[in-house]
Structures are given as structure tokens and as C-alpha cells.
Coordinates of C-alpha atoms and ligand atoms in Angstrom, one line a residue:
Chain A
M18 CA -7.7 -5.5 26.1
T19 CA -4.5 -3.9 24.4
I20 CA -4.5 -0.8 22.6
V21 CA -5.1 -2.0 19.2
E22 CA -8.0 -4.1 20.3
K23 CA -9.6 -1.1 22.1
I24 CA -8.8 1.3 18.9
L25 CA -10.5 -0.9 16.7
A26 CA -13.5 -1.8 18.8
R27 CA -14.4 1.8 19.1
A28 CA -13.9 2.0 15.3
G29 CA -16.0 -0.4 14.4
G30 CA -18.5 -0.2 17.0
K31 CA -18.0 -2.9 19.8
K32 CA -17.4 -3.5 23.3
K33 CA -14.9 -6.3 22.8
V34 CA -13.0 -7.7 20.2
I35 CA -10.3 -10.3 20.4
P36 CA -7.7 -10.9 17.7
N37 CA -8.2 -12.1 14.2
E38 CA -11.6 -11.0 14.4
I39 CA -12.5 -8.8 11.4
V40 CA -14.2 -5.3 12.1
M41 CA -15.5 -2.7 9.8
A42 CA -13.8 0.1 11.1
K43 CA -14.9 4.2 10.6
V44 CA -11.8 5.9 9.4
D45 CA -11.3 9.3 10.9
V46 CA -8.0 10.4 8.8
A47 CA -7.6 9.1 5.2
M48 CA -4.3 10.4 3.6
S49 CA -3.1 10.1 -0.1
H50 CA -0.1 11.7 -1.9
E51 CA 0.5 11.1 -5.4
N52 CA -1.1 8.0 -5.9
A53 CA -4.3 9.7 -4.9
D54 CA -4.4 9.2 -8.7
V55 CA -4.7 5.6 -8.2
V56 CA -7.2 6.0 -6.1
L57 CA -9.3 8.9 -8.0
K58 CA -9.4 5.8 -11.0
S59 CA -10.8 3.2 -8.9
F60 CA -13.0 6.0 -7.1
Q61 CA -14.6 6.7 -10.4
E62 CA -15.3 3.2 -10.9
I63 CA -17.2 2.5 -7.7
G64 CA -19.5 5.7 -9.6
V65 CA -19.9 7.6 -6.2
K66 CA -20.2 11.1 -7.2
K67 CA -18.9 12.7 -3.5
V68 CA -16.3 11.4 -1.2
W69 CA -18.0 10.7 2.1
D70 CA -16.3 13.3 4.3
P71 CA -14.4 15.8 2.7
E72 CA -12.9 16.8 5.8
K73 CA -11.5 13.8 6.6
I74 CA -9.1 13.3 3.6
V75 CA -6.2 14.6 3.2
I76 CA -4.2 14.8 0.3
L77 CA -0.6 16.1 -0.2
F78 CA 2.1 16.0 -2.8
D79 CA 6.0 14.6 -2.1
H80 CA 6.9 11.7 -4.1
R81 CA 7.9 13.8 -7.1
V82 CA 8.2 17.3 -6.1
P83 CA 8.5 19.5 -7.9
A84 CA 7.3 17.3 -11.0
E85 CA 10.1 15.5 -12.6
S86 CA 7.7 14.9 -15.8
E87 CA 4.8 16.0 -18.0
K88 CA 3.3 12.6 -16.7
T89 CA 3.5 13.7 -12.8
A90 CA 2.5 17.2 -13.7
T91 CA -0.4 15.7 -15.2
T92 CA -0.9 13.8 -12.4
H93 CA -0.7 16.5 -10.1
K94 CA -2.9 19.1 -12.0
R95 CA -5.7 16.0 -12.3
I96 CA -5.5 15.6 -8.4
R97 CA -5.8 19.3 -7.6
E98 CA -8.9 19.6 -9.5
F99 CA -10.5 16.8 -7.9
V100 CA -9.5 18.1 -4.9
R101 CA -11.2 21.5 -5.6
E102 CA -14.3 19.9 -6.9
Q103 CA -15.0 17.9 -4.1
G104 CA -14.0 20.3 -1.4
I105 CA -11.2 18.3 0.3
K106 CA -10.4 20.7 3.0
H107 CA -6.8 19.1 3.8
F108 CA -4.7 19.6 0.7
Y109 CA -1.3 20.3 1.0
D110 CA 0.2 21.4 -2.3
L111 CA 4.2 20.5 -3.4
K112 CA 6.0 23.0 -1.3
E113 CA 5.0 21.5 2.2
G114 CA 7.1 18.3 2.7
I115 CA 6.7 14.4 3.4
C116 CA 3.4 12.7 4.0
H117 CA 4.7 11.5 7.5
Q118 CA 6.0 14.9 8.8
I119 CA 3.1 17.0 7.2
L120 CA 0.5 14.7 8.9
P121 CA 1.7 15.3 12.5
E122 CA 2.6 18.9 11.9
F123 CA -0.7 19.8 10.9
G124 CA -2.9 18.3 13.7
H125 CA -3.7 15.4 11.7
C126 CA -2.3 12.5 14.3
R127 CA -4.3 12.4 17.4
P128 CA -4.1 9.4 20.0
G129 CA -6.8 6.7 19.9
E130 CA -8.1 7.8 16.2
V131 CA -8.2 5.3 12.7
L132 CA -5.6 6.6 10.2
V133 CA -5.0 4.8 6.9
G134 CA -2.9 5.9 4.1
T135 CA -1.8 4.9 0.7
D136 CA 1.4 4.7 1.8
S137 CA 3.5 1.6 3.6
H138 CA 5.2 3.8 6.5
T139 CA 1.7 5.1 7.5
T140 CA 2.8 3.2 10.6
T141 CA 4.8 6.3 11.2
H142 CA 1.7 8.3 13.0
G143 CA 1.4 5.5 15.4
A144 CA 4.1 7.2 17.5
F145 CA 1.0 9.7 18.8
G146 CA -1.2 6.6 19.9
T147 CA -3.1 6.1 16.7
F148 CA -4.0 3.0 14.9
A149 CA -2.2 4.0 11.8
T150 CA -1.7 1.9 8.8
G151 CA -0.8 1.7 5.2
I152 CA -3.4 0.5 2.2
G153 CA -3.7 0.1 -1.2
G154 CA -5.2 2.6 -3.8
T155 CA -8.3 0.6 -4.6
E156 CA -9.1 0.0 -0.8
M157 CA -8.9 4.1 -0.6
A158 CA -11.3 4.0 -3.0
G159 CA -13.7 2.1 -0.9
V160 CA -13.0 4.4 2.2
W161 CA -13.4 7.7 -0.1
A162 CA -16.8 6.0 -1.3
T163 CA -17.8 4.7 2.4
G164 CA -15.6 6.2 5.0
E165 CA -14.9 2.9 6.5
L166 CA -13.0 -0.5 5.5
W167 CA -12.4 -3.8 7.1
L168 CA -9.7 -4.9 9.4
K169 CA -8.6 -7.9 11.0
V170 CA -7.7 -7.3 14.9
P171 CA -3.8 -7.9 14.8
E172 CA -2.2 -9.9 17.7
S173 CA 0.2 -7.7 19.8
I174 CA 4.1 -7.8 20.1
K175 CA 5.3 -5.3 23.4
I176 CA 8.7 -4.6 23.1
I177 CA 10.0 -2.7 26.2
V178 CA 13.4 -0.8 25.9
K179 CA 15.5 0.4 28.9
G180 CA 18.7 2.0 29.0
K181 CA 20.6 5.4 27.9
F182 CA 21.8 5.7 24.5
R183 CA 26.1 6.3 23.6
K184 CA 26.3 9.6 22.0
Y185 CA 25.9 9.5 18.5
V186 CA 23.8 6.6 19.0
S187 CA 20.0 6.6 18.2
A188 CA 16.5 5.4 17.6
K189 CA 17.8 4.3 14.3
D190 CA 20.0 2.6 15.5
L191 CA 18.0 0.5 17.9
I192 CA 15.2 0.0 15.8
L193 CA 17.5 -1.3 12.8
Y194 CA 19.3 -3.5 15.2
I195 CA 15.4 -4.9 16.3
I196 CA 14.7 -5.8 12.6
G197 CA 18.1 -7.3 12.2
Q198 CA 17.1 -9.7 15.1
L199 CA 13.3 -10.0 14.2
K200 CA 13.5 -10.1 10.4
A201 CA 11.7 -8.8 7.6
D202 CA 8.8 -10.7 8.7
G203 CA 9.5 -10.9 12.3
A204 CA 6.0 -8.8 13.2
D205 CA 3.9 -9.5 10.0
Y206 CA 0.5 -8.6 10.7
K207 CA 1.1 -7.7 14.2
S208 CA 0.7 -4.7 16.1
V209 CA 3.8 -3.5 17.8
E210 CA 3.4 -1.2 21.0
F211 CA 6.6 -0.1 22.5
C212 CA 7.2 1.1 25.6
G213 CA 9.5 1.8 28.7
P214 CA 12.1 4.2 30.4
A215 CA 14.2 4.8 27.2
I216 CA 11.0 5.3 25.1
S217 CA 9.8 7.8 27.6
E218 CA 13.3 9.8 27.3
M219 CA 13.0 9.9 23.2
S220 CA 11.5 12.8 21.5
I221 CA 8.8 12.8 19.5
A222 CA 10.9 12.9 16.6
S223 CA 13.0 9.5 17.6
R224 CA 9.5 8.0 18.5
M225 CA 8.7 8.3 15.1
V226 CA 11.6 6.6 13.6
L227 CA 10.6 3.5 15.4
T228 CA 7.2 3.5 14.3
N229 CA 7.8 4.1 10.3
L230 CA 10.5 1.2 10.6
S231 CA 8.3 -1.4 12.1
M232 CA 7.1 -1.2 8.9
E233 CA 10.1 -3.3 7.7
M234 CA 9.7 -5.7 9.7
G235 CA 6.2 -6.3 8.2
A236 CA 4.1 -4.8 11.4
K237 CA 0.4 -3.8 10.6
N238 CA 0.5 -0.9 12.6
A239 CA 3.1 0.0 15.9
F240 CA 2.5 2.2 18.9
I241 CA 4.1 4.3 21.1
L242 CA 2.1 4.8 24.0
P243 CA 0.7 8.2 24.4
D244 CA 2.3 9.8 27.4
E245 CA 2.5 13.7 28.4
K246 CA 5.1 14.5 25.7
T247 CA 2.5 12.9 22.8
I248 CA -0.4 15.0 24.5
E249 CA 1.5 18.0 24.4
F250 CA 3.0 17.6 21.1
V251 CA -0.9 16.8 19.8
K252 CA -2.4 19.7 21.7
S253 CA 0.4 22.2 19.7
T254 CA -0.8 21.3 16.8
T255 CA -4.8 20.6 16.7
S256 CA -7.9 22.0 18.8
K257 CA -10.0 19.2 18.4
P258 CA -10.3 17.2 20.8
F259 CA -9.2 13.4 21.2
E260 CA -9.4 10.4 24.0
V261 CA -6.1 8.9 25.0
V262 CA -6.3 5.0 24.4
L263 CA -3.9 3.0 26.9
P264 CA -3.7 -0.8 27.0
D265 CA -5.4 -2.4 30.2
K266 CA -2.6 -3.9 32.6
D267 CA -4.1 -7.7 32.0
A268 CA -3.9 -7.2 27.8
E269 CA -2.3 -10.3 26.3
Y270 CA 0.4 -10.4 24.1
L271 CA 1.7 -12.8 21.6
E272 CA 5.5 -11.7 22.9
T273 CA 7.0 -9.2 25.2
L274 CA 10.6 -8.7 24.0
E275 CA 13.2 -6.6 26.1
Y276 CA 15.9 -4.5 24.8
D277 CA 18.6 -2.3 26.9
V278 CA 20.5 0.1 24.6
S279 CA 23.5 1.4 26.8
D280 CA 25.6 -0.9 24.9
L281 CA 24.0 -0.5 21.8
P282 CA 26.7 0.6 19.2
P283 CA 25.8 2.2 15.8
Q284 CA 23.9 -0.3 13.3
I285 CA 23.7 -0.9 9.3
A286 CA 21.4 -2.0 7.1
C287 CA 23.2 -3.6 4.4
P288 CA 22.1 -4.4 0.7
H289 CA 19.7 -5.5 -0.5
S290 CA 17.5 -6.1 2.6
V291 CA 17.1 -4.0 5.6
D292 CA 17.1 -6.8 7.9
N293 CA 20.4 -7.7 6.8
V294 CA 21.7 -5.7 9.8
K295 CA 25.3 -5.5 11.0
P296 CA 27.2 -3.2 13.7
V297 CA 28.6 -0.2 12.0
R298 CA 32.3 -1.3 12.4
E299 CA 31.7 -4.7 10.5
V300 CA 31.8 -3.0 7.1
A301 CA 33.9 0.0 8.2
G302 CA 36.3 1.4 5.4
L303 CA 33.9 0.4 2.4
K304 CA 34.1 3.7 0.1
I305 CA 31.0 5.4 -1.0
H306 CA 29.9 7.9 -3.6
Q307 CA 27.1 9.3 -2.3
V308 CA 25.1 10.1 1.0
L309 CA 21.6 10.6 1.4
I310 CA 20.6 12.7 4.7
G311 CA 16.7 13.2 4.7
S312 CA 13.1 11.2 4.6
C313 CA 10.3 10.5 6.6
T314 CA 12.4 8.2 8.4
N315 CA 15.3 10.6 9.5
G316 CA 14.3 14.4 7.7
R317 CA 13.5 15.9 11.0
L318 CA 15.3 18.8 13.0
E319 CA 16.8 16.7 15.0
D320 CA 18.4 14.7 12.7
L321 CA 19.8 17.6 10.9
A322 CA 21.2 18.7 14.2
V323 CA 23.3 16.1 14.6
A324 CA 24.5 16.3 11.2
A325 CA 25.4 19.6 11.6
E326 CA 27.1 19.1 14.4
I327 CA 29.8 16.7 12.9
L328 CA 29.5 18.7 9.8
E329 CA 30.2 22.0 11.1
G330 CA 33.4 23.5 10.0
K331 CA 34.6 20.4 7.8
K332 CA 34.8 19.6 4.2
I333 CA 33.0 16.4 2.8
H334 CA 35.4 14.3 1.2
P335 CA 35.9 15.0 -2.4
D336 CA 34.6 12.0 -3.9
V337 CA 31.2 12.0 -2.2
R338 CA 28.0 13.8 -3.0
L339 CA 26.0 14.8 0.0
L340 CA 22.2 15.6 -0.3
V341 CA 20.5 17.1 2.3
I342 CA 16.5 16.9 2.2
P343 CA 14.9 18.7 5.4
A344 CA 11.7 16.6 5.9
S345 CA 9.2 19.8 5.6
R346 CA 9.1 23.7 4.8
K347 CA 8.9 23.5 8.8
V348 CA 12.0 21.9 9.7
Y349 CA 14.0 23.8 6.5
L350 CA 13.1 27.0 8.3
E351 CA 13.8 25.7 11.7
A352 CA 17.1 24.3 10.4
L353 CA 17.7 28.1 8.5
K354 CA 17.2 29.8 11.4
A355 CA 19.5 27.3 13.6
G356 CA 22.4 27.6 10.9
Y357 CA 22.4 24.2 10.2
I358 CA 21.7 24.9 6.2
E359 CA 24.6 27.1 6.5
I360 CA 26.9 24.4 7.6
F361 CA 26.0 22.2 5.2
L362 CA 26.5 24.4 2.7
K363 CA 29.9 25.4 3.5
A364 CA 30.7 21.6 3.9
G365 CA 29.7 21.0 0.2
A366 CA 26.4 19.7 0.4
L367 CA 23.4 19.8 -1.9
I368 CA 20.2 21.1 -0.1
L369 CA 17.2 19.6 -2.0
N370 CA 13.9 20.7 -1.7
P371 CA 11.3 18.9 1.0
G372 CA 9.9 15.8 -0.5
C373 CA 11.0 12.2 -0.6
G374 CA 13.6 12.8 -3.0
P375 CA 15.5 10.1 -4.9
C376 CA 14.3 7.8 -1.8
L377 CA 12.1 5.8 -3.9
G378 CA 13.7 6.3 -7.0
A379 CA 11.9 8.2 -8.8
H380 CA 14.4 11.4 -9.3
Q381 CA 16.4 13.6 -7.7
G382 CA 20.3 12.0 -7.2
L383 CA 19.7 8.5 -8.7
L384 CA 22.8 5.8 -8.3
A385 CA 24.6 4.3 -11.2
A386 CA 25.8 0.9 -11.5
G387 CA 28.5 -0.1 -9.0
E388 CA 27.9 2.8 -6.7
V389 CA 27.4 3.0 -3.0
C390 CA 24.9 5.3 -1.1
V391 CA 24.8 5.4 2.5
S392 CA 21.4 7.0 3.2
T393 CA 19.3 7.8 6.5
T394 CA 16.1 5.9 4.4
N395 CA 14.4 3.5 5.6
R396 CA 14.5 0.6 2.3
N397 CA 17.8 -0.6 0.5
F398 CA 15.9 -2.5 -1.8
K399 CA 17.9 -3.9 -4.7
G400 CA 17.4 -0.9 -7.6
R401 CA 15.7 1.3 -4.9
M402 CA 17.5 4.5 -6.1
G403 CA 18.7 3.9 -9.1
S404 CA 20.5 1.4 -10.6
P405 CA 20.3 -2.5 -9.8
D406 CA 23.6 -2.8 -9.5
S407 CA 24.2 0.1 -6.8
F408 CA 24.0 -0.7 -3.2
I409 CA 22.4 1.1 -0.6
Y410 CA 23.4 1.3 3.4
L411 CA 20.9 2.4 5.8
T412 CA 22.3 4.2 9.1
S413 CA 21.8 6.6 11.6
P414 CA 22.3 10.5 10.6
A415 CA 25.3 10.5 12.6
T416 CA 26.9 7.6 10.7
A417 CA 25.9 9.1 7.6
A418 CA 27.7 12.4 8.3
K419 CA 30.7 11.1 9.8
S420 CA 31.0 8.8 6.4
A421 CA 30.3 12.0 4.3
L422 CA 33.5 13.2 5.7
T423 CA 35.5 10.5 5.3
G424 CA 34.1 9.0 2.0
E425 CA 34.0 5.7 3.6
I426 CA 31.6 3.9 5.8
T427 CA 32.6 5.3 9.5
E428 CA 31.6 5.1 12.9
P429 CA 29.9 8.4 14.1
L430 CA 32.7 8.2 17.1
Chain B
M30 CA -11.3 -24.3 -10.8
I31 CA -8.3 -22.7 -11.5
K32 CA -5.4 -24.8 -13.7
G33 CA -2.2 -23.1 -14.5
R34 CA 1.6 -23.6 -14.9
V35 CA 3.8 -22.6 -12.0
Y36 CA 6.0 -19.8 -12.0
K37 CA 8.0 -20.0 -8.8
F38 CA 9.5 -17.7 -6.5
G39 CA 11.8 -17.7 -3.3
D40 CA 11.2 -15.8 0.0
N41 CA 10.7 -11.9 0.6
I42 CA 10.1 -11.1 -2.9
N43 CA 9.5 -7.4 -2.2
T44 CA 7.0 -4.7 -4.3
D45 CA 10.0 -3.3 -6.1
D46 CA 11.0 -6.9 -7.3
I47 CA 7.6 -7.2 -8.6
Y48 CA 6.9 -3.7 -9.7
P49 CA 10.2 -1.4 -10.1
G50 CA 9.8 2.2 -8.7
R51 CA 11.1 3.9 -11.5
Y52 CA 7.1 3.0 -13.4
L53 CA 5.3 4.3 -10.3
S54 CA 4.4 7.2 -12.7
I55 CA 2.1 5.0 -14.5
T56 CA -0.6 5.3 -12.4
T57 CA -3.9 4.6 -14.6
D58 CA -2.7 2.3 -17.6
R59 CA -2.7 -1.3 -16.3
E60 CA -2.0 -2.8 -19.6
E61 CA 1.1 -0.7 -19.3
M62 CA 2.0 -2.0 -15.4
A63 CA 1.9 -5.8 -16.7
K64 CA 4.8 -5.0 -19.3
H65 CA 7.1 -4.0 -16.4
C66 CA 6.3 -7.3 -13.7
F67 CA 9.7 -8.4 -12.3
E68 CA 11.6 -6.4 -15.3
L69 CA 14.8 -5.4 -13.0
A70 CA 14.9 -8.0 -10.3
Y71 CA 13.5 -11.1 -12.6
P72 CA 14.0 -10.4 -15.9
D73 CA 13.5 -13.7 -16.8
F74 CA 10.1 -13.6 -15.9
L75 CA 8.5 -11.7 -19.2
K76 CA 10.6 -13.6 -21.1
T77 CA 9.3 -17.1 -20.5
A78 CA 5.8 -16.4 -18.0
R79 CA 2.6 -16.6 -19.7
P80 CA -0.6 -15.3 -19.0
G81 CA -2.7 -18.3 -16.6
D82 CA 0.5 -19.2 -14.9
I83 CA -0.1 -19.4 -11.2
I84 CA 3.0 -17.8 -9.0
V85 CA 4.0 -20.0 -6.2
A86 CA 6.6 -18.2 -3.9
G87 CA 7.8 -18.4 -0.2
K88 CA 7.2 -16.3 2.8
N89 CA 6.5 -12.7 2.9
F90 CA 5.5 -12.5 -0.7
G91 CA 5.0 -8.9 -1.5
C92 CA 6.6 -7.2 1.2
G93 CA 7.6 -3.3 0.8
S94 CA 5.4 -0.6 -0.1
S95 CA 2.0 -0.1 -0.4
R96 CA 2.6 0.3 -4.2
E97 CA -1.0 -1.2 -5.7
Q98 CA 0.7 -1.5 -9.2
A99 CA 2.3 -4.8 -7.6
A100 CA -0.9 -6.6 -7.6
T101 CA -2.2 -4.6 -10.3
C102 CA 0.7 -5.5 -12.9
L103 CA 0.5 -9.6 -11.7
K104 CA -3.6 -9.3 -12.9
Y105 CA -3.2 -7.7 -15.4
F106 CA -0.2 -10.0 -17.2
G107 CA -2.7 -12.9 -16.5
I108 CA -1.6 -14.1 -13.5
S109 CA -4.2 -16.2 -12.2
V110 CA -3.5 -17.2 -8.7
V111 CA -0.6 -16.0 -6.2
I112 CA -0.1 -19.1 -3.6
A113 CA 2.5 -18.2 -1.2
E114 CA 3.6 -19.3 2.5
S115 CA 2.9 -16.2 3.8
F116 CA 2.6 -12.4 2.3
A117 CA 3.5 -8.8 3.6
R118 CA -0.2 -7.8 4.3
I119 CA -0.8 -4.5 2.1
F120 CA 0.3 -6.8 -1.0
Y121 CA -2.7 -9.2 0.4
R122 CA -5.2 -6.6 0.8
N123 CA -4.5 -5.0 -2.5
A124 CA -4.8 -8.4 -4.7
I125 CA -8.2 -9.3 -3.0
N126 CA -9.2 -5.5 -3.5
L127 CA -7.9 -5.8 -7.4
G128 CA -9.5 -9.4 -7.5
L129 CA -6.2 -11.2 -8.0
P130 CA -7.0 -14.8 -6.3
I131 CA -4.3 -15.3 -3.5
L132 CA -4.0 -18.2 -1.1
I133 CA -1.9 -19.1 2.1
A134 CA -0.1 -22.6 2.1
P135 CA 2.4 -23.3 4.1
G136 CA 5.0 -25.6 3.2
I137 CA 3.9 -25.4 -0.5
T138 CA 7.5 -24.2 -2.1
K139 CA 8.6 -28.0 -0.8
R140 CA 6.1 -29.6 -2.7
V141 CA 5.7 -27.8 -5.9
E142 CA 8.5 -27.0 -8.4
H143 CA 8.7 -24.1 -11.3
G144 CA 7.0 -25.4 -14.3
D145 CA 4.5 -28.0 -12.4
M146 CA 1.2 -27.8 -13.4
L147 CA -1.3 -27.0 -10.5
E148 CA -5.1 -27.3 -10.2
V149 CA -6.6 -24.7 -7.6
D150 CA -9.8 -24.9 -5.8
L151 CA -10.4 -21.3 -4.4
E152 CA -13.4 -22.0 -2.4
K153 CA -12.4 -25.1 -0.7
G154 CA -8.8 -23.9 -0.5
I155 CA -7.4 -27.0 -2.1
V156 CA -4.3 -27.1 -4.6
K157 CA -3.6 -30.1 -6.3
N158 CA -0.3 -30.6 -8.1
L159 CA -0.8 -33.0 -11.1
R160 CA 3.0 -33.7 -11.7
T161 CA 2.6 -35.3 -8.2
N162 CA -0.7 -36.0 -7.8
D163 CA 0.2 -34.3 -4.3
E164 CA -3.1 -32.4 -2.8
I165 CA -2.3 -29.4 -0.4
K166 CA -4.6 -27.5 1.9
T167 CA -4.3 -23.9 2.0
I168 CA -5.5 -21.4 4.7
P169 CA -8.8 -21.1 3.3
L170 CA -10.1 -17.4 2.6
P171 CA -12.9 -16.0 4.8
S172 CA -16.6 -15.5 3.0
F173 CA -16.8 -12.1 3.0
I174 CA -13.2 -12.2 1.2
L175 CA -14.8 -14.9 -1.6
E176 CA -17.2 -12.5 -2.1
I177 CA -15.2 -9.7 -2.8
L178 CA -12.6 -11.9 -5.2
S179 CA -15.8 -13.4 -7.2
E180 CA -17.3 -10.0 -7.9
G181 CA -13.9 -9.5 -9.0
G182 CA -12.8 -7.2 -6.8
L183 CA -13.8 -4.0 -4.4
V184 CA -15.0 -1.8 -7.3
P185 CA -17.3 -4.5 -8.4
Y186 CA -18.1 -5.3 -5.3
L187 CA -18.9 -1.8 -4.0
R188 CA -21.0 -0.9 -7.2
K189 CA -23.2 -3.5 -6.6
K190 CA -23.6 -2.8 -3.0
L191 CA -23.8 0.5 -3.2
G192 CA -26.3 0.3 -6.5
S193 CA -23.5 3.2 -7.7
G194 CA -22.7 1.1 -10.9
E195 CA -25.3 2.8 -13.4
K196 CA -25.0 6.3 -12.4
G197 CA -21.8 6.3 -14.6
G198 CA -18.7 7.8 -13.8
N199 CA -17.1 4.4 -15.1
K200 CA -15.7 4.3 -18.1
Ligands
SF4_6 S1 10.6 9.3 1.9 FE1 10.8 7.3 1.0 S2 9.8 5.8 2.5 FE2 9.4 8.1 2.9 S3 7.2 8.5 2.7 FE3 8.8 9.1 0.8 S4 9.2 7.4 -0.4 FE4 7.9 6.8 1.1

């Protein structure tokens, strides 16, 4: 069996499952952010008084922090009250950061478990060998009430990655390249497994970039096969026991794909779809107005480190606004200690509080009609970050930082 | 049997197209959500679509975020069924859980035009184009999904199953 088959078989109380079989899976972690409010409404409509397990639910605020409107403030308040009333143990109020950074930081991602979240990029947590997938609010209400949900066992695609990245080329460039090849529906409903020497070399943060963006090729979930590095990381965040699940040697895959990153140049996803990917040099020279470094894709310490390396001692282009958003309070603190924050400030950047920021177009730095933004986020849909007549280009932190200096899309080296 | 007029879309219609991110702060007022279907990406929709219409779309309908509002706004607008070549999975699940009927019909965009009248048999999974008399087979829904749909979505389905309906909590 593949890793997804094994995990879902166990979660469904079965010895063996095959693709397309439907299982009622027991959930280990159920995460919601502000949209817990949508969940709450459906939960109340179901009419159950108590959630199934207040220890297994995680709620946090990240999408609109601090509240940008009275409406959001009221939503936050309602959820805080619900959390208190139900005794939900793992609640991270607006000071902590983005859900997909907070879950691993606080030890909620463990190999072999089933994690669902009311956020499409919940696929991120497959970086820890967890079956992790996004679900809707009403469905989450069902999970809050019963602790389980129906899941169709997906077919699997194996992606083997070899080679060594060139300087300033990273996991973001690789996954954009893969999405450009496979397209937005290339992995629809599928489970994607990443493995190979280049993946073993990768840091935990870089691995999370791959699983985060797998969503953008339609994947139901994605895995980095857990190894020593994974186990060490997970043990450093939780004392809860877990059992590593790996695929069998004779597991069956729909497809096996191989990539070598050695010659991969920096990549860029052009408006208005994530699969519209080109080498950065093909769009180099395009004038830009805003650069965003942050998000659940690339707001981690290593991302800020590479941006700081490029920006150190320099000033950003006078026509460019550079927004830097550390993915979490912890990342912020570490970046502060490492001196990155000072480098950004001296370069002319605006540092925003940990959270989603303008990534979803809710607040904090939206775009006007005609403006161009280079962003390290994961979506460039029309109007995603403000005006429907603005343009979002997705890149690595290195390309974003370099472009902030020149005022135009620029390769980092 | 569902009968309705076709409103047609292309491939890869994402959830930002269906329900703009700027309205995500509307979390509970479903009638209000319905006022923003396709507002930015396809402004004509709100001017010309009518309750009862059937959406026919290409590949990967509903890709993008997990926002349930994308399915909710269509349901409360009055879309009777969404038929697409394929769906993004979270949208597919959301639609079922909200009781918005949904069918996968490979090849349908070539056999149905904007404005055609269709007759849809959900249980049999058959779509009939009344203009061309063409009968289009879709991938039939598994029985427990039909069950959720026939109860009107996951909430009423669970209320019945858990027997929790009468005890209140529901306004
Ligand atoms: S940073 Fe952007 S993509 Fe990530 S969870 Fe927040 S809104 Fe979603």
C-alpha cells in the first residue's frame, strides 16, 4: 500500500483499502481559523451541544489580524466565546501567526495521523508524513460533532527529485516548475509523494513549500516521506507519541515522475493562474510596484534569511513598497535576533505583524488597478490581492528581494 | 427531475472568481453571499442569471481556496445544479455538504450551449439537452452522497442521523 492508503486504512479501522474506496476516517487534528465562524453556524444547526473532543480541535486567528473591521472583531469575539464555552484546549489568538506555521510549531503535525483544516493549503502538513487535507466549513461542523468524515482513498503520484539547487534557486522554484508542467488540475484528487535525494537534503521549511503548493495542482494531499529530520523536528515540538507510516516497496502509483533540479533556473508564476509558469528571465525587466515576502508558503526563517542576505546594506527601489510578514511570532523573534528585521527596515521595508496579510486580499497592502506585485505567496488569481485589474507574480523570496531592489522583475543572481 | 436554463463557463473557474475574497468577512448571512456570485470576474452573471439556472462548466470548476461561500452563494442564488467536466475536490465536497446538486459530465461543454434548456435526473445521472434532444451520461453519484443531497446537505443529514434536531441550537 502507499502511505495514503495505509494511513486512511488505519483511520477507517480497516486492514487494507484501495484507491476510490470510501472510508469513514477518524480525525486526529481538526483546524479552523476565522472561518470557524462558518463552522460554528453549521455546528449549531446540527444541534449537538458539545464538540466531540475539545483536545483535538485547533482554532486560531490569522486571516484578518488584528481585526480590520467591526465585523471581523465580532467574529473573533464570537469564536473566543465558543472556545471558552467548549473548553477547546488549543486556541491561538491573533498574536501567534499563520495556521500552517502554527500547527507544526506547536506540535500538532505528527506522522501517520489524519489532520483536516478549513483551509485549502492544509496540504502543507503532509510535510510531516501526516495525511492532511482541506475541507469546507459545514464538513468541519460534522467533524466537530462526530470526529469523523468520509474520505475517498486517492490514487498516488510519486515525484522523485534529484540534484543540487543552484544558488538562490529553492523549493519554491521547483514546485512552481512542477505546477507549470502538470497544470492546475494535474494532480486533481490525487495524493502526491515527494522523495529522492534532493528532498532528503531539504530543510523542513523548504519541504513545507512543496506540500503547501501541491494544492495548486489540485492535489488532495501531499507527503514528504518522513525521515530522521522529520522525526527529530516533530519530537522537538511534541511529547505525544506517533508512529511513522511509510509506503510499502510494492506500492502502486498512478504515475512516477522524476525531476533534476541541478539546472533549474528561478521560476515565476505569471497572472492570473499559478500554472502559468515561466523562467524569471523571460519576464525580467517588467516594472513592479509592490513586493510581498511572507505567507504560509515563504514566510519562514530561511526565507527571511535569504531576503536579508540580498537586501543587506542596500536600499529598495524608490518606486517599490516592500512588505515583509514573518509567518509567526516565533519566526519574527528569530529574525529579530538574527538581525534580519533591522536589515529590512534599513532597506526601506514595512514589517507587518505575523498573519496572512494581503495574501487573500482582505487588508494590509492591497493593490490598485494597473499595479504589479511580486509575491512569495501561493496564489495569483485575478483580484486576489485587491483590484481585479492588478497583476500578481509568484516567486521565491530571493527573486522577490532582488526585484525589490531593482524595481523590476529580476533574477536573483 | 430538475429543469433549467444553462449558464455556461469555461475551464478552471476558481473560487475567487465565484466568490471574491473581499466578501469573505460575510460568514453567516447566506442571502447576502448570494448577492456577490461572480461579481468581479464575471459581472454579467448577476445581471443575467436567474434562480433555477443550471451552471455548466469545463474542467476543474471551483479550484482554489476552501471557502465554502463559493458553493453557498450559488445555492442561495438559486442555481439548481452545477454540471462540469470535472471539479476541484473541496468545492465538490462543499457543494454536496451544502446540498447543492453537482454532476461530473466529461465532454458536456461540447454538447451544451449557453442558454440551452436541460432536464437533469440526478439519481440516474442523466442530462437531457432539450434543444438538441441529446442525452448526456454523467458519472452517477454514490448512494450515500445522494442520501446527503436528498436530505438537503450534511447538516440536516446529521441532524437526522444523530437525532439531534429537536434539542434546539437551531434557529
Ligand atoms: S498566507 Fe495566504 S494562502 Fe496562506 S493561509 Fe493565509 S491566506 Fe491562505
